[in-house]
Amino acid sequence: MRIIAIVGYHNTGKTTLIENLIGKLKKRGYRVGYIKHDPKGHGETDRKGSDTDRVFRIAERVVLASPDRITLWSRFEDDPVKIAEEFFKGFDVVILEGYKSLKGVPKVAVGDVLAEDVALRIEGSADVEDIIELLESMEERP
Amino acid sequence: MRIIAIVGYHNTGKTTLIENLIGKLKKRGYRVGYIKHDPKGHGETDRKGSDTDRVFRIAERVVLASPDRITLWSRFEDDPVKIAEEFFKGFDVVILEGYKSLKGVPKVAVGDVLAEDVALRIEGSADVEDIIELLESMEERP
């Protein structure tokens, strides 16, 4: 598995870049996952009072199994590498969005953002091939 | 790991029963997970147009990492035993809600509902100890 993070200020096109990147990685046959950092906890992912919302207040991990997807909620530590190891076994690439200050994971910086361990600095979605080249040059994590 | 399903018609108190059951199982030191069946796909677990919603249209598996929890979406097969094997490794008990027609998993039937493999039929939340006894009498799955 290879893990990289895409970092940059708001509205710099990170998600569009990531969509393009995932499309190209899939064409090459890679299994690709994505972890989005929500440091302020703004994400609301269940309806208050639903069965899963009620049970998740007391259970460590809960799944809603729908026909086209599962949704899982879990209390889990706030380290994306640990999340990848637990929940993305068998994946080839995991792309993080955010995590500017995380050490030990190579960053693709979009624009002039400050971040730890910047491996590549780019200006927009035209640079997807450069990211793929970076990914393929990285050693796999065990 | 032991897996049981709680089945019954709507508004028969299944979720309240499950909350009581999980509370007691946790007191005994068990790690407990929960899988809710959403056969009609009524569950909406993300905001249209959010970054995770956009990326999940093309990626197989996506996580939103918030301070108190992670939320994960994945395309995955519609078999709760497979879901438990993939996403609840290391858990002692996984409780299913729904899945009346699923074969091979013991059912606790609340009220007079028809279901496959009914191991216990109960009338309400007073019967939690009977469910724990059933669980502890079951063989663990490997």
mmCIF file of C-alpha atoms in Angstrom, chain A residues 2 5 12 18 22-23 29 32 37-38 45 51 72 74-75 83 87-88 92-94 100 106 110 128 133 137:
data_model
loop_
_atom_site.group_PDB
_atom_site.id
_atom_site.type_symbol
_atom_site.label_atom_id
_atom_site.label_comp_id
_atom_site.label_asym_id
_atom_site.label_seq_id
_atom_site.Cartn_x
_atom_site.Cartn_y
_atom_site.Cartn_z
ATOM 1 C CA ARG A 2 1.148 3.545 -0.770
ATOM 2 C CA ALA A 5 -1.736 13.306 1.182
ATOM 3 C CA THR A 12 -7.842 25.301 -4.610
ATOM 4 C CA ILE A 18 -8.271 13.784 -6.455
ATOM 5 C CA ILE A 22 -8.435 8.259 -8.776
ATOM 6 C CA GLY A 23 -9.899 7.884 -12.278
ATOM 7 C CA GLY A 29 -5.868 -1.393 -12.208
ATOM 8 C CA VAL A 32 -7.825 3.129 -4.449
ATOM 9 C CA HIS A 37 -9.661 14.852 7.332
ATOM 10 C CA ASP A 38 -12.497 16.526 9.243
ATOM 11 C CA THR A 45 -23.216 11.441 8.583
ATOM 12 C CA ASP A 51 -31.387 3.223 14.831
ATOM 13 C CA LEU A 72 -19.721 2.226 8.979
ATOM 14 C CA SER A 74 -16.395 3.583 14.471
ATOM 15 C CA ARG A 75 -14.621 5.142 17.372
ATOM 16 C CA ILE A 83 -7.078 3.972 9.711
ATOM 17 C CA PHE A 87 -9.815 -0.414 7.017
ATOM 18 C CA PHE A 88 -7.969 -0.524 3.666
ATOM 19 C CA ASP A 92 -2.903 -0.370 -3.513
ATOM 20 C CA VAL A 93 -3.212 3.365 -2.901
ATOM 21 C CA VAL A 94 -4.817 5.430 -0.144
ATOM 22 C CA LYS A 100 -0.858 19.165 6.482
ATOM 23 C CA PRO A 106 4.605 12.411 1.531
ATOM 24 C CA VAL A 110 -1.491 22.438 -4.134
ATOM 25 C CA VAL A 128 -1.995 14.247 -12.183
ATOM 26 C CA GLU A 133 4.945 9.123 -11.029
ATOM 27 C CA SER A 137 8.400 5.748 -7.135
#
